[in-house]
mmCIF file with all atom_site columns, C-alpha atoms in Angstrom:
data_model
loop_
_atom_site.group_PDB
_atom_site.id
_atom_site.type_symbol
_atom_site.label_atom_id
_atom_site.label_alt_id
_atom_site.label_comp_id
_atom_site.label_asym_id
_atom_site.label_entity_id
_atom_site.label_seq_id
_atom_site.pdbx_PDB_ins_code
_atom_site.Cartn_x
_atom_site.Cartn_y
_atom_site.Cartn_z
_atom_site.occupancy
_atom_site.B_iso_or_equiv
_atom_site.pdbx_formal_charge
_atom_site.auth_seq_id
_atom_site.auth_comp_id
_atom_site.auth_asym_id
_atom_site.auth_atom_id
_atom_site.pdbx_PDB_model_num
ATOM 1   C CA . MET A 1 1   ? -0.036  -0.006 -0.029  1.00 35.00 ? 1   MET A CA 1
ATOM 2   C CA . GLU A 1 2   ? 2.904   2.321  0.695   1.00 44.00 ? 2   GLU A CA 1
ATOM 3   C CA . ASP A 1 3   ? 4.031   2.254  -2.886  1.00 42.00 ? 3   ASP A CA 1
ATOM 4   C CA . ILE A 1 4   ? 0.963   3.944  -4.191  1.00 55.00 ? 4   ILE A CA 1
ATOM 5   C CA . GLU A 1 5   ? 1.981   7.522  -5.179  1.00 70.00 ? 5   GLU A CA 1
ATOM 6   C CA . ARG A 1 6   ? -0.293  10.136 -3.753  1.00 78.00 ? 6   ARG A CA 1
ATOM 7   C CA . GLU A 1 7   ? -1.934  12.702 -5.959  1.00 89.00 ? 7   GLU A CA 1
ATOM 8   C CA . PRO A 1 8   ? -0.758  16.245 -5.147  1.00 95.00 ? 8   PRO A CA 1
ATOM 9   C CA . THR A 1 9   ? -2.654  18.177 -2.571  1.00 97.00 ? 9   THR A CA 1
ATOM 10  C CA . GLN A 1 10  ? -5.144  20.571 -4.126  1.00 98.00 ? 10  GLN A CA 1
ATOM 11  C CA . LEU A 1 11  ? -6.684  23.853 -3.136  1.00 98.00 ? 11  LEU A CA 1
ATOM 12  C CA . TYR A 1 12  ? -10.337 24.153 -2.156  1.00 98.00 ? 12  TYR A CA 1
ATOM 13  C CA . LEU A 1 13  ? -11.454 27.815 -1.965  1.00 98.00 ? 13  LEU A CA 1
ATOM 14  C CA . ILE A 1 14  ? -14.325 28.748 0.400   1.00 98.00 ? 14  ILE A CA 1
ATOM 15  C CA . SER A 1 15  ? -16.111 32.003 -0.125  1.00 98.00 ? 15  SER A CA 1
ATOM 16  C CA . PRO A 1 16  ? -16.193 34.872 2.342   1.00 97.00 ? 16  PRO A CA 1
ATOM 17  C CA . LEU A 1 17  ? -19.654 35.563 3.636   1.00 94.00 ? 17  LEU A CA 1
ATOM 18  C CA . ASP A 1 18  ? -19.914 38.748 1.508   1.00 96.00 ? 18  ASP A CA 1
ATOM 19  C CA . VAL A 1 19  ? -19.918 37.655 -2.112  1.00 98.00 ? 19  VAL A CA 1
ATOM 20  C CA . GLY A 1 20  ? -21.406 40.773 -3.644  1.00 96.00 ? 20  GLY A CA 1
ATOM 21  C CA . GLY A 1 21  ? -19.791 43.876 -5.039  1.00 97.00 ? 21  GLY A CA 1
ATOM 22  C CA . THR A 1 22  ? -16.403 43.165 -6.621  1.00 97.00 ? 22  THR A CA 1
ATOM 23  C CA . PHE A 1 23  ? -16.177 39.539 -5.297  1.00 98.00 ? 23  PHE A CA 1
ATOM 24  C CA . PRO A 1 24  ? -16.811 37.930 -8.738  1.00 98.00 ? 24  PRO A CA 1
ATOM 25  C CA . GLU A 1 25  ? -13.762 39.743 -10.204 1.00 98.00 ? 25  GLU A CA 1
ATOM 26  C CA . ARG A 1 26  ? -11.692 38.676 -7.115  1.00 98.00 ? 26  ARG A CA 1
ATOM 27  C CA . LEU A 1 27  ? -12.849 35.014 -7.553  1.00 98.00 ? 27  LEU A CA 1
ATOM 28  C CA . ALA A 1 28  ? -11.816 35.009 -11.283 1.00 98.00 ? 28  ALA A CA 1
ATOM 29  C CA . ARG A 1 29  ? -8.517  36.442 -10.377 1.00 98.00 ? 29  ARG A CA 1
ATOM 30  C CA . ALA A 1 30  ? -7.888  33.814 -7.668  1.00 98.00 ? 30  ALA A CA 1
ATOM 31  C CA . LEU A 1 31  ? -8.881  30.899 -9.934  1.00 98.00 ? 31  LEU A CA 1
ATOM 32  C CA . ASP A 1 32  ? -6.650  32.300 -12.721 1.00 98.00 ? 32  ASP A CA 1
ATOM 33  C CA . ALA A 1 33  ? -3.648  32.658 -10.402 1.00 98.00 ? 33  ALA A CA 1
ATOM 34  C CA . ALA A 1 34  ? -3.023  28.848 -10.012 1.00 98.00 ? 34  ALA A CA 1
ATOM 35  C CA . PRO A 1 35  ? -5.083  25.640 -10.223 1.00 97.00 ? 35  PRO A CA 1
ATOM 36  C CA . VAL A 1 36  ? -7.989  25.374 -7.789  1.00 98.00 ? 36  VAL A CA 1
ATOM 37  C CA . ALA A 1 37  ? -9.998  22.119 -7.540  1.00 98.00 ? 37  ALA A CA 1
ATOM 38  C CA . ALA A 1 38  ? -13.228 23.449 -6.036  1.00 98.00 ? 38  ALA A CA 1
ATOM 39  C CA . PHE A 1 39  ? -15.042 26.600 -4.810  1.00 98.00 ? 39  PHE A CA 1
ATOM 40  C CA . GLN A 1 40  ? -17.599 26.474 -1.956  1.00 98.00 ? 40  GLN A CA 1
ATOM 41  C CA . PHE A 1 41  ? -20.328 29.014 -2.002  1.00 98.00 ? 41  PHE A CA 1
ATOM 42  C CA . ARG A 1 42  ? -21.024 29.837 1.668   1.00 97.00 ? 42  ARG A CA 1
ATOM 43  C CA . VAL A 1 43  ? -23.469 32.556 2.570   1.00 96.00 ? 43  VAL A CA 1
ATOM 44  C CA . LYS A 1 44  ? -25.492 32.977 5.744   1.00 92.00 ? 44  LYS A CA 1
ATOM 45  C CA . ASP A 1 45  ? -28.816 34.723 6.583   1.00 93.00 ? 45  ASP A CA 1
ATOM 46  C CA . VAL A 1 46  ? -30.000 35.284 3.126   1.00 95.00 ? 46  VAL A CA 1
ATOM 47  C CA . ASP A 1 47  ? -33.065 33.705 1.490   1.00 95.00 ? 47  ASP A CA 1
ATOM 48  C CA . GLN A 1 48  ? -32.673 31.194 -1.234  1.00 95.00 ? 48  GLN A CA 1
ATOM 49  C CA . HIS A 1 49  ? -33.797 33.590 -3.923  1.00 97.00 ? 49  HIS A CA 1
ATOM 50  C CA . GLU A 1 50  ? -31.097 36.095 -2.980  1.00 97.00 ? 50  GLU A CA 1
ATOM 51  C CA . ALA A 1 51  ? -28.488 33.247 -2.585  1.00 98.00 ? 51  ALA A CA 1
ATOM 52  C CA . ALA A 1 52  ? -29.314 32.063 -6.084  1.00 98.00 ? 52  ALA A CA 1
ATOM 53  C CA . ARG A 1 53  ? -28.851 35.662 -7.442  1.00 98.00 ? 53  ARG A CA 1
ATOM 54  C CA . LEU A 1 54  ? -25.455 35.996 -5.712  1.00 98.00 ? 54  LEU A CA 1
ATOM 55  C CA . ALA A 1 55  ? -24.414 32.514 -6.883  1.00 98.00 ? 55  ALA A CA 1
ATOM 56  C CA . GLU A 1 56  ? -25.099 32.834 -10.487 1.00 98.00 ? 56  GLU A CA 1
ATOM 57  C CA . PRO A 1 57  ? -22.070 34.893 -11.622 1.00 98.00 ? 57  PRO A CA 1
ATOM 58  C CA . LEU A 1 58  ? -19.745 32.859 -9.316  1.00 98.00 ? 58  LEU A CA 1
ATOM 59  C CA . GLN A 1 59  ? -20.984 29.633 -10.710 1.00 98.00 ? 59  GLN A CA 1
ATOM 60  C CA . LYS A 1 60  ? -20.418 30.867 -14.278 1.00 98.00 ? 60  LYS A CA 1
ATOM 61  C CA . ILE A 1 61  ? -16.844 31.762 -13.382 1.00 98.00 ? 61  ILE A CA 1
ATOM 62  C CA . CYS A 1 62  ? -16.182 28.345 -11.961 1.00 98.00 ? 62  CYS A CA 1
ATOM 63  C CA . ALA A 1 63  ? -17.820 26.590 -14.935 1.00 98.00 ? 63  ALA A CA 1
ATOM 64  C CA . GLU A 1 64  ? -15.674 28.466 -17.373 1.00 98.00 ? 64  GLU A CA 1
ATOM 65  C CA . ARG A 1 65  ? -12.528 27.255 -15.534 1.00 98.00 ? 65  ARG A CA 1
ATOM 66  C CA . GLU A 1 66  ? -13.764 23.715 -14.767 1.00 98.00 ? 66  GLU A CA 1
ATOM 67  C CA . VAL A 1 67  ? -13.664 24.366 -11.096 1.00 98.00 ? 67  VAL A CA 1
ATOM 68  C CA . ALA A 1 68  ? -16.223 22.361 -9.013  1.00 98.00 ? 68  ALA A CA 1
ATOM 69  C CA . PHE A 1 69  ? -18.939 24.685 -7.593  1.00 98.00 ? 69  PHE A CA 1
ATOM 70  C CA . ILE A 1 70  ? -20.051 23.325 -4.151  1.00 98.00 ? 70  ILE A CA 1
ATOM 71  C CA . VAL A 1 71  ? -22.835 24.775 -2.053  1.00 98.00 ? 71  VAL A CA 1
ATOM 72  C CA . ASN A 1 72  ? -22.381 24.921 1.662   1.00 97.00 ? 72  ASN A CA 1
ATOM 73  C CA . ASP A 1 73  ? -25.118 23.544 3.953   1.00 95.00 ? 73  ASP A CA 1
ATOM 74  C CA . SER A 1 74  ? -28.119 23.592 1.698   1.00 96.00 ? 74  SER A CA 1
ATOM 75  C CA . ILE A 1 75  ? -29.125 20.519 -0.243  1.00 97.00 ? 75  ILE A CA 1
ATOM 76  C CA . SER A 1 76  ? -32.121 22.431 -1.723  1.00 97.00 ? 76  SER A CA 1
ATOM 77  C CA . LEU A 1 77  ? -30.112 25.418 -2.877  1.00 97.00 ? 77  LEU A CA 1
ATOM 78  C CA . ALA A 1 78  ? -27.498 23.051 -4.532  1.00 98.00 ? 78  ALA A CA 1
ATOM 79  C CA . LYS A 1 79  ? -30.455 21.353 -6.365  1.00 98.00 ? 79  LYS A CA 1
ATOM 80  C CA . ARG A 1 80  ? -31.950 24.697 -7.404  1.00 98.00 ? 80  ARG A CA 1
ATOM 81  C CA . LEU A 1 81  ? -28.608 25.857 -8.827  1.00 98.00 ? 81  LEU A CA 1
ATOM 82  C CA . GLY A 1 82  ? -27.691 22.554 -10.409 1.00 98.00 ? 82  GLY A CA 1
ATOM 83  C CA . ALA A 1 83  ? -24.386 22.863 -8.436  1.00 98.00 ? 83  ALA A CA 1
ATOM 84  C CA . ASP A 1 84  ? -21.643 20.300 -8.795  1.00 98.00 ? 84  ASP A CA 1
ATOM 85  C CA . GLY A 1 85  ? -22.209 19.291 -5.142  1.00 98.00 ? 85  GLY A CA 1
ATOM 86  C CA . VAL A 1 86  ? -22.974 20.119 -1.650  1.00 98.00 ? 86  VAL A CA 1
ATOM 87  C CA . HIS A 1 87  ? -20.966 20.246 1.576   1.00 98.00 ? 87  HIS A CA 1
ATOM 88  C CA . ILE A 1 88  ? -23.072 19.336 4.636   1.00 98.00 ? 88  ILE A CA 1
ATOM 89  C CA . GLY A 1 89  ? -22.431 19.681 8.354   1.00 95.00 ? 89  GLY A CA 1
ATOM 90  C CA . GLN A 1 90  ? -23.700 17.315 10.944  1.00 91.00 ? 90  GLN A CA 1
ATOM 91  C CA . GLU A 1 91  ? -27.040 19.144 11.101  1.00 91.00 ? 91  GLU A CA 1
ATOM 92  C CA . ASP A 1 92  ? -27.673 19.728 7.417   1.00 91.00 ? 92  ASP A CA 1
ATOM 93  C CA . GLY A 1 93  ? -29.194 16.416 6.370   1.00 93.00 ? 93  GLY A CA 1
ATOM 94  C CA . THR A 1 94  ? -27.695 13.127 5.351   1.00 96.00 ? 94  THR A CA 1
ATOM 95  C CA . VAL A 1 95  ? -25.522 11.936 2.504   1.00 98.00 ? 95  VAL A CA 1
ATOM 96  C CA . GLU A 1 96  ? -28.453 9.781  1.312   1.00 97.00 ? 96  GLU A CA 1
ATOM 97  C CA . GLU A 1 97  ? -30.746 12.860 1.206   1.00 98.00 ? 97  GLU A CA 1
ATOM 98  C CA . ALA A 1 98  ? -28.155 14.749 -0.781  1.00 98.00 ? 98  ALA A CA 1
ATOM 99  C CA . ARG A 1 99  ? -27.522 11.916 -3.140  1.00 98.00 ? 99  ARG A CA 1
ATOM 100 C CA . ASN A 1 100 ? -31.283 11.466 -3.804  1.00 98.00 ? 100 ASN A CA 1
ATOM 101 C CA . ALA A 1 101 ? -31.673 15.147 -4.465  1.00 98.00 ? 101 ALA A CA 1
ATOM 102 C CA . LEU A 1 102 ? -28.527 15.837 -6.505  1.00 98.00 ? 102 LEU A CA 1
ATOM 103 C CA . GLY A 1 103 ? -27.876 12.541 -8.357  1.00 97.00 ? 103 GLY A CA 1
ATOM 104 C CA . ARG A 1 104 ? -25.027 10.078 -8.291  1.00 95.00 ? 104 ARG A CA 1
ATOM 105 C CA . ASP A 1 105 ? -22.540 12.403 -9.988  1.00 97.00 ? 105 ASP A CA 1
ATOM 106 C CA . ALA A 1 106 ? -22.799 15.175 -7.353  1.00 98.00 ? 106 ALA A CA 1
ATOM 107 C CA . GLN A 1 107 ? -19.766 15.741 -5.045  1.00 98.00 ? 107 GLN A CA 1
ATOM 108 C CA . ILE A 1 108 ? -21.021 15.400 -1.443  1.00 98.00 ? 108 ILE A CA 1
ATOM 109 C CA . GLY A 1 109 ? -18.670 16.365 1.359   1.00 98.00 ? 109 GLY A CA 1
ATOM 110 C CA . VAL A 1 110 ? -19.265 16.033 5.140   1.00 98.00 ? 110 VAL A CA 1
ATOM 111 C CA . THR A 1 111 ? -17.813 17.987 7.979   1.00 97.00 ? 111 THR A CA 1
ATOM 112 C CA . CYS A 1 112 ? -16.403 15.522 10.502  1.00 97.00 ? 112 CYS A CA 1
ATOM 113 C CA . HIS A 1 113 ? -14.613 17.886 12.847  1.00 96.00 ? 113 HIS A CA 1
ATOM 114 C CA . ASP A 1 114 ? -12.016 15.913 14.797  1.00 96.00 ? 114 ASP A CA 1
ATOM 115 C CA . SER A 1 115 ? -13.963 12.625 14.827  1.00 97.00 ? 115 SER A CA 1
ATOM 116 C CA . ARG A 1 116 ? -12.815 9.294  13.315  1.00 97.00 ? 116 ARG A CA 1
ATOM 117 C CA . HIS A 1 117 ? -16.298 7.952  14.049  1.00 97.00 ? 117 HIS A CA 1
ATOM 118 C CA . LEU A 1 118 ? -18.080 10.662 12.115  1.00 97.00 ? 118 LEU A CA 1
ATOM 119 C CA . ALA A 1 119 ? -15.658 10.242 9.180   1.00 98.00 ? 119 ALA A CA 1
ATOM 120 C CA . MET A 1 120 ? -16.119 6.509  9.052   1.00 98.00 ? 120 MET A CA 1
ATOM 121 C CA . ASP A 1 121 ? -19.919 6.993  9.031   1.00 97.00 ? 121 ASP A CA 1
ATOM 122 C CA . ALA A 1 122 ? -19.779 9.530  6.250   1.00 98.00 ? 122 ALA A CA 1
ATOM 123 C CA . GLY A 1 123 ? -17.623 7.174  4.201   1.00 97.00 ? 123 GLY A CA 1
ATOM 124 C CA . GLU A 1 124 ? -19.954 4.257  4.683   1.00 97.00 ? 124 GLU A CA 1
ATOM 125 C CA . GLU A 1 125 ? -22.892 6.426  3.664   1.00 97.00 ? 125 GLU A CA 1
ATOM 126 C CA . GLY A 1 126 ? -21.209 7.311  0.430   1.00 97.00 ? 126 GLY A CA 1
ATOM 127 C CA . ALA A 1 127 ? -19.625 10.666 0.924   1.00 98.00 ? 127 ALA A CA 1
ATOM 128 C CA . ASP A 1 128 ? -17.212 11.735 -1.730  1.00 98.00 ? 128 ASP A CA 1
ATOM 129 C CA . TYR A 1 129 ? -14.892 13.545 0.783   1.00 98.00 ? 129 TYR A CA 1
ATOM 130 C CA . VAL A 1 130 ? -14.710 14.162 4.481   1.00 98.00 ? 130 VAL A CA 1
ATOM 131 C CA . ALA A 1 131 ? -13.448 17.348 6.068   1.00 98.00 ? 131 ALA A CA 1
ATOM 132 C CA . PHE A 1 132 ? -11.415 17.592 9.284   1.00 98.00 ? 132 PHE A CA 1
ATOM 133 C CA . GLY A 1 133 ? -10.637 20.649 11.326  1.00 97.00 ? 133 GLY A CA 1
ATOM 134 C CA . ALA A 1 134 ? -10.023 23.087 12.649  1.00 96.00 ? 134 ALA A CA 1
ATOM 135 C CA . PHE A 1 135 ? -6.228  22.595 12.476  1.00 96.00 ? 135 PHE A CA 1
ATOM 136 C CA . PHE A 1 136 ? -5.338  26.119 13.452  1.00 96.00 ? 136 PHE A CA 1
ATOM 137 C CA . PRO A 1 137 ? -7.051  29.062 15.088  1.00 89.00 ? 137 PRO A CA 1
ATOM 138 C CA . THR A 1 138 ? -9.402  30.757 12.590  1.00 80.00 ? 138 THR A CA 1
ATOM 139 C CA . THR A 1 139 ? -11.454 33.984 12.536  1.00 75.00 ? 139 THR A CA 1
ATOM 140 C CA . THR A 1 140 ? -13.808 32.679 9.794   1.00 69.00 ? 140 THR A CA 1
ATOM 141 C CA . LYS A 1 141 ? -15.976 30.740 12.173  1.00 72.00 ? 141 LYS A CA 1
ATOM 142 C CA . GLN A 1 142 ? -16.072 29.832 15.891  1.00 76.00 ? 142 GLN A CA 1
ATOM 143 C CA . VAL A 1 143 ? -13.841 26.797 16.574  1.00 76.00 ? 143 VAL A CA 1
ATOM 144 C CA . LYS A 1 144 ? -15.410 24.083 18.653  1.00 81.00 ? 144 LYS A CA 1
ATOM 145 C CA . HIS A 1 145 ? -13.248 21.208 17.476  1.00 84.00 ? 145 HIS A CA 1
ATOM 146 C CA . THR A 1 146 ? -9.470  21.054 17.021  1.00 89.00 ? 146 THR A CA 1
ATOM 147 C CA . ALA A 1 147 ? -7.988  18.308 14.861  1.00 93.00 ? 147 ALA A CA 1
ATOM 148 C CA . GLY A 1 148 ? -4.437  16.943 14.908  1.00 95.00 ? 148 GLY A CA 1
ATOM 149 C CA . LEU A 1 149 ? -2.116  15.763 12.052  1.00 97.00 ? 149 LEU A CA 1
ATOM 150 C CA . ASP A 1 150 ? -2.484  12.219 13.357  1.00 97.00 ? 150 ASP A CA 1
ATOM 151 C CA . LEU A 1 151 ? -6.104  12.297 12.099  1.00 97.00 ? 151 LEU A CA 1
ATOM 152 C CA . LEU A 1 152 ? -4.986  12.884 8.510   1.00 98.00 ? 152 LEU A CA 1
ATOM 153 C CA . GLU A 1 153 ? -2.299  10.261 8.708   1.00 97.00 ? 153 GLU A CA 1
ATOM 154 C CA . TRP A 1 154 ? -4.793  7.723  10.059  1.00 97.00 ? 154 TRP A CA 1
ATOM 155 C CA . TRP A 1 155 ? -7.312  8.487  7.406   1.00 97.00 ? 155 TRP A CA 1
ATOM 156 C CA . GLN A 1 156 ? -4.841  8.472  4.565   1.00 95.00 ? 156 GLN A CA 1
ATOM 157 C CA . GLY A 1 157 ? -3.378  5.197  5.627   1.00 94.00 ? 157 GLY A CA 1
ATOM 158 C CA . ILE A 1 158 ? -6.742  3.317  5.713   1.00 94.00 ? 158 ILE A CA 1
ATOM 159 C CA . PHE A 1 159 ? -9.317  4.985  3.405   1.00 95.00 ? 159 PHE A CA 1
ATOM 160 C CA . GLU A 1 160 ? -9.592  5.704  -0.308  1.00 95.00 ? 160 GLU A CA 1
ATOM 161 C CA . ILE A 1 161 ? -12.020 8.652  0.118   1.00 97.00 ? 161 ILE A CA 1
ATOM 162 C CA . PRO A 1 162 ? -10.279 12.036 -0.044  1.00 98.00 ? 162 PRO A CA 1
ATOM 163 C CA . CYS A 1 163 ? -9.957  14.144 3.082   1.00 98.00 ? 163 CYS A CA 1
ATOM 164 C CA . VAL A 1 164 ? -9.999  17.918 3.350   1.00 98.00 ? 164 VAL A CA 1
ATOM 165 C CA . ALA A 1 165 ? -8.241  19.854 5.984   1.00 98.00 ? 165 ALA A CA 1
ATOM 166 C CA . ILE A 1 166 ? -9.863  23.179 7.091   1.00 97.00 ? 166 ILE A CA 1
ATOM 167 C CA . GLY A 1 167 ? -9.353  25.856 9.705   1.00 96.00 ? 167 GLY A CA 1
ATOM 168 C CA . GLY A 1 168 ? -6.880  28.728 9.846   1.00 96.00 ? 168 GLY A CA 1
ATOM 169 C CA . ILE A 1 169 ? -4.686  27.344 7.040   1.00 98.00 ? 169 ILE A CA 1
ATOM 170 C CA . THR A 1 170 ? -2.094  29.713 5.469   1.00 98.00 ? 170 THR A CA 1
ATOM 171 C CA . PRO A 1 171 ? 0.797   29.255 3.041   1.00 98.00 ? 171 PRO A CA 1
ATOM 172 C CA . GLU A 1 172 ? 3.121   29.402 6.099   1.00 98.00 ? 172 GLU A CA 1
ATOM 173 C CA . ASN A 1 173 ? 1.530   26.588 8.083   1.00 98.00 ? 173 ASN A CA 1
ATOM 174 C CA . CYS A 1 174 ? 0.086   24.290 5.391   1.00 98.00 ? 174 CYS A CA 1
ATOM 175 C CA . GLY A 1 175 ? 3.254   22.132 4.890   1.00 98.00 ? 175 GLY A CA 1
ATOM 176 C CA . PRO A 1 176 ? 2.699   19.677 7.746   1.00 98.00 ? 176 PRO A CA 1
ATOM 177 C CA . LEU A 1 177 ? -0.980  19.074 6.589   1.00 98.00 ? 177 LEU A CA 1
ATOM 178 C CA . VAL A 1 178 ? 0.220   18.234 3.055   1.00 98.00 ? 178 VAL A CA 1
ATOM 179 C CA . LYS A 1 179 ? 2.877   15.803 4.387   1.00 96.00 ? 179 LYS A CA 1
ATOM 180 C CA . ALA A 1 180 ? 0.331   14.283 6.826   1.00 97.00 ? 180 ALA A CA 1
ATOM 181 C CA . GLY A 1 181 ? -1.970  13.356 3.929   1.00 96.00 ? 181 GLY A CA 1
ATOM 182 C CA . ALA A 1 182 ? -4.478  16.108 3.271   1.00 98.00 ? 182 ALA A CA 1
ATOM 183 C CA . ASP A 1 183 ? -5.911  15.638 -0.263  1.00 98.00 ? 183 ASP A CA 1
ATOM 184 C CA . PHE A 1 184 ? -7.364  19.145 -0.222  1.00 98.00 ? 184 PHE A CA 1
ATOM 185 C CA . LEU A 1 185 ? -6.689  22.356 1.763   1.00 98.00 ? 185 LEU A CA 1
ATOM 186 C CA . ALA A 1 186 ? -9.870  24.390 2.329   1.00 98.00 ? 186 ALA A CA 1
ATOM 187 C CA . VAL A 1 187 ? -8.916  27.993 2.698   1.00 98.00 ? 187 VAL A CA 1
ATOM 188 C CA . SER A 1 188 ? -10.918 31.202 3.087   1.00 97.00 ? 188 SER A CA 1
ATOM 189 C CA . GLY A 1 189 ? -9.636  33.991 5.301   1.00 96.00 ? 189 GLY A CA 1
ATOM 190 C CA . ALA A 1 190 ? -5.968  33.555 4.256   1.00 97.00 ? 190 ALA A CA 1
ATOM 191 C CA . VAL A 1 191 ? -7.002  34.264 0.616   1.00 98.00 ? 191 VAL A CA 1
ATOM 192 C CA . TRP A 1 192 ? -9.834  36.856 0.892   1.00 98.00 ? 192 TRP A CA 1
ATOM 193 C CA . ASN A 1 193 ? -8.251  38.864 3.686   1.00 97.00 ? 193 ASN A CA 1
ATOM 194 C CA . GLY A 1 194 ? -5.227  39.623 1.540   1.00 96.00 ? 194 GLY A CA 1
ATOM 195 C CA . ASP A 1 195 ? -4.085  39.821 -2.134  1.00 98.00 ? 195 ASP A CA 1
ATOM 196 C CA . GLU A 1 196 ? -5.961  36.754 -3.535  1.00 98.00 ? 196 GLU A CA 1
ATOM 197 C CA . VAL A 1 197 ? -3.597  36.283 -6.455  1.00 98.00 ? 197 VAL A CA 1
ATOM 198 C CA . ALA A 1 198 ? -0.389  36.448 -4.363  1.00 98.00 ? 198 ALA A CA 1
ATOM 199 C CA . VAL A 1 199 ? -1.844  34.116 -1.697  1.00 98.00 ? 199 VAL A CA 1
ATOM 200 C CA . VAL A 1 200 ? -3.127  31.446 -4.143  1.00 98.00 ? 200 VAL A CA 1
ATOM 201 C CA . LYS A 1 201 ? 0.295   31.428 -5.707  1.00 98.00 ? 201 LYS A CA 1
ATOM 202 C CA . ALA A 1 202 ? 1.960   31.135 -2.308  1.00 98.00 ? 202 ALA A CA 1
ATOM 203 C CA . PHE A 1 203 ? -0.209  28.247 -1.334  1.00 98.00 ? 203 PHE A CA 1
ATOM 204 C CA . HIS A 1 204 ? 0.868   26.395 -4.546  1.00 98.00 ? 204 HIS A CA 1
ATOM 205 C CA . GLU A 1 205 ? 4.551   27.013 -3.831  1.00 98.00 ? 205 GLU A CA 1
ATOM 206 C CA . ALA A 1 206 ? 4.218   25.800 -0.289  1.00 98.00 ? 206 ALA A CA 1
ATOM 207 C CA . MET A 1 207 ? 2.161   22.772 -1.240  1.00 98.00 ? 207 MET A CA 1
ATOM 208 C CA . SER A 1 208 ? 4.615   21.818 -4.026  1.00 96.00 ? 208 SER A CA 1
ATOM 209 C CA . ALA A 1 209 ? 7.605   22.187 -1.680  1.00 97.00 ? 209 ALA A CA 1
ATOM 210 C CA . ALA A 1 210 ? 5.937   19.959 0.938   1.00 96.00 ? 210 ALA A CA 1
ATOM 211 C CA . MET A 1 211 ? 5.124   17.290 -1.612  1.00 91.00 ? 211 MET A CA 1
ATOM 212 C CA . LYS A 1 212 ? 8.669   17.320 -2.859  1.00 90.00 ? 212 LYS A CA 1
ATOM 213 C CA . ALA A 1 213 ? 9.931   17.054 0.713   1.00 87.00 ? 213 ALA A CA 1
ATOM 214 C CA . GLU A 1 214 ? 7.714   14.053 1.301   1.00 76.00 ? 214 GLU A CA 1
ATOM 215 C CA . GLY A 1 215 ? 8.686   12.443 -1.957  1.00 68.00 ? 215 GLY A CA 1
#
């Protein structure tokens, strides 16, 4: 099993809560700066009609660049938009509900915090990826669970389903996550609170360096 060469870790961008104004231009610049695997549309406290209006230009930008467009929390919004997938927390419905609503080709991810048990359950239910975190302090959302590198190493050693690391990840601290086995790094604040082009490029350089060091 050790001889299987790992795919390089990829970037998974999560939107800030404010995606209006100039954000579509910022997203396009970020996606053009270096390869990004997926973009998660994450808005709070807006009705579905308004969410759909905000999503439309962002979904188009992602489609033009073949970046997966994932909706956070809402299976019904993902269905309405014809999104590529949905990311669900522990209170947002089940993998089965999402699969029935969105079809077998949809990408369904599940937040598993720091729990091996939740991750194994999600895998058995047919999730396409599991997300662990938070790995570092983050200002994007309140941290109730802290995950360690051993969780990524354990998952990578046993399971085929990709795992996503999330929570306070920056180009400066991401190296150990890559080496521990994160298939994707989910990032938000580090990119949108700075120069998105420079930060996306810095992430790529750091991820490549960590993969080379591992290899």
